[in-house]
PDB file of C-alpha atoms in Angstrom:
ATOM      1  CA  VAL A1339       5.412  -4.399   5.314  1.00 55.00           C
ATOM      2  CA  TYR A1340       7.231  -2.685   2.277  1.00 67.00           C
ATOM      3  CA  GLY A1341       8.811  -3.159  -0.873  1.00 83.00           C
ATOM      4  CA  ASN A1342      10.104  -1.325  -3.730  1.00 88.00           C
ATOM      5  CA  LEU A1343       8.692  -1.307  -7.265  1.00 89.00           C
ATOM      6  CA  ALA A1344      10.813  -4.031  -9.065  1.00 88.00           C
ATOM      7  CA  ALA A1345      10.324  -6.344  -6.024  1.00 89.00           C
ATOM      8  CA  LEU A1346       6.414  -5.953  -6.249  1.00 89.00           C
ATOM      9  CA  THR A1347       6.469  -6.295 -10.053  1.00 90.00           C
ATOM     10  CA  GLU A1348       8.423  -9.578  -9.641  1.00 90.00           C
ATOM     11  CA  LYS A1349       6.375 -11.049  -7.107  1.00 90.00           C
ATOM     12  CA  THR A1350       3.001 -10.298  -8.475  1.00 90.00           C
ATOM     13  CA  SER A1351       3.663 -10.872 -12.378  1.00 89.00           C
ATOM     14  CA  LEU A1352       2.129  -7.606 -12.759  1.00 93.00           C
ATOM     15  CA  GLY A1353       3.147  -4.781 -15.221  1.00 94.00           C
ATOM     16  CA  ARG A1354       5.542  -1.918 -13.543  1.00 93.00           C
ATOM     17  CA  GLU A1355       3.096   0.669 -14.805  1.00 95.00           C
ATOM     18  CA  LEU A1356       0.120  -0.961 -13.464  1.00 96.00           C
ATOM     19  CA  ILE A1357       1.656  -1.534 -10.196  1.00 93.00           C
ATOM     20  CA  SER A1358       2.922   2.137 -10.110  1.00 92.00           C
ATOM     21  CA  GLN A1359      -0.392   3.510 -11.156  1.00 95.00           C
ATOM     22  CA  ARG A1360      -2.199   1.586  -8.111  1.00 93.00           C
ATOM     23  CA  LEU A1361       0.527   2.550  -5.622  1.00 93.00           C
ATOM     24  CA  ALA A1362       0.127   6.387  -6.397  1.00 94.00           C
ATOM     25  CA  VAL A1363      -3.642   5.809  -5.907  1.00 96.00           C
ATOM     26  CA  LEU A1364      -3.089   4.062  -2.541  1.00 95.00           C
ATOM     27  CA  LYS A1365      -0.447   6.642  -1.614  1.00 95.00           C
ATOM     28  CA  ASN A1366      -2.930   9.626  -2.541  1.00 97.00           C
ATOM     29  CA  VAL A1367      -5.857   8.120  -0.192  1.00 96.00           C
ATOM     30  CA  GLY A1368      -3.369   7.794   2.730  1.00 96.00           C
ATOM     31  CA  LEU A1369      -3.176   4.042   2.958  1.00 96.00           C
ATOM     32  CA  ILE A1370       0.513   3.796   1.961  1.00 95.00           C
ATOM     33  CA  ASP A1371       3.410   5.922   2.439  1.00 95.00           C
ATOM     34  CA  THR A1372       7.161   6.120   0.790  1.00 92.00           C
ATOM     35  CA  ARG A1373      10.423   5.751   2.355  1.00 91.00           C
ATOM     36  CA  ILE A1374      13.811   5.992   0.755  1.00 90.00           C
ATOM     37  CA  ASN A1375      16.486   3.459   2.090  1.00 87.00           C
ATOM     38  CA  ASP A1376      20.268   4.193   2.607  1.00 90.00           C
ATOM     39  CA  LYS A1377      20.731   3.159  -1.057  1.00 90.00           C
ATOM     40  CA  ASN A1378      18.341   5.657  -2.344  1.00 90.00           C
ATOM     41  CA  VAL A1379      15.840   3.112  -3.237  1.00 86.00           C
ATOM     42  CA  LEU A1380      12.234   4.218  -3.020  1.00 89.00           C
ATOM     43  CA  HIS A1381      10.057   1.621  -0.947  1.00 90.00           C
ATOM     44  CA  TRP A1382       6.239   1.634  -0.278  1.00 90.00           C
ATOM     45  CA  VAL A1383       5.090   0.982   3.238  1.00 92.00           C
ATOM     46  CA  ILE A1384       1.660   0.688   4.836  1.00 94.00           C
ATOM     47  CA  SER A1385       0.490   3.787   6.675  1.00 95.00           C
ATOM     48  CA  SER A1386      -1.057   3.969  10.021  1.00 95.00           C
ATOM     49  CA  ARG A1387      -4.319   4.545   8.430  1.00 96.00           C
ATOM     50  CA  GLY A1388      -3.767   1.741   5.948  1.00 95.00           C
ATOM     51  CA  ARG A1389      -3.041  -0.576   8.713  1.00 94.00           C
ATOM     52  CA  GLN A1390      -6.162   0.558  10.476  1.00 94.00           C
ATOM     53  CA  VAL A1391      -8.444  -0.134   7.234  1.00 93.00           C
ATOM     54  CA  LEU A1392      -6.715  -3.531   6.737  1.00 91.00           C
ATOM     55  CA  THR A1393      -7.618  -4.502  10.402  1.00 93.00           C
ATOM     56  CA  ASP A1394     -11.009  -3.278   9.991  1.00 93.00           C
ATOM     57  CA  VAL A1395     -11.459  -5.289   6.961  1.00 92.00           C
ATOM     58  CA  LEU A1396     -10.076  -8.640   8.386  1.00 92.00           C
ATOM     59  CA  THR A1397     -11.838  -8.375  11.369  1.00 91.00           C
ATOM     60  CA  GLY A1398     -15.338  -7.755   9.437  1.00 88.00           C
ATOM     61  CA  GLN A1399     -15.799  -3.951  10.745  1.00 74.00           C
ATOM     62  CA  ASP A1400     -17.021  -1.282   8.270  1.00 62.00           C
ATOM     63  CA  ASP A1401     -17.849   2.239   9.368  1.00 57.00           C
ATOM     64  CA  ASN A1402     -19.997   2.635   6.265  1.00 59.00           C
ATOM     65  CA  LYS A1403     -22.319  -0.259   6.800  1.00 58.00           C
ATOM     66  CA  LYS A1404     -24.976   0.130   9.456  1.00 49.00           C
ATOM     67  CA  ILE A1405     -26.713  -3.013  10.699  1.00 47.00           C
ATOM     68  CA  ALA A1406     -30.460  -1.928  11.514  1.00 40.00           C
TER      69      ALA A1406
END
């Protein structure tokens, strides 16, 4: 799953600056990465760590919660 900033802005109807800030945070914590395509356009893609976190969330797993 990946997209560029213009497409993400269009699909979500959120402001470009807001999306850009959120993407920067996600990249800083290692949940997404960037790639540049053959047309020199920056694309955002989910990282391996991001994929694992998403899988954990969708399956209800959370390492921070301990059930007594």
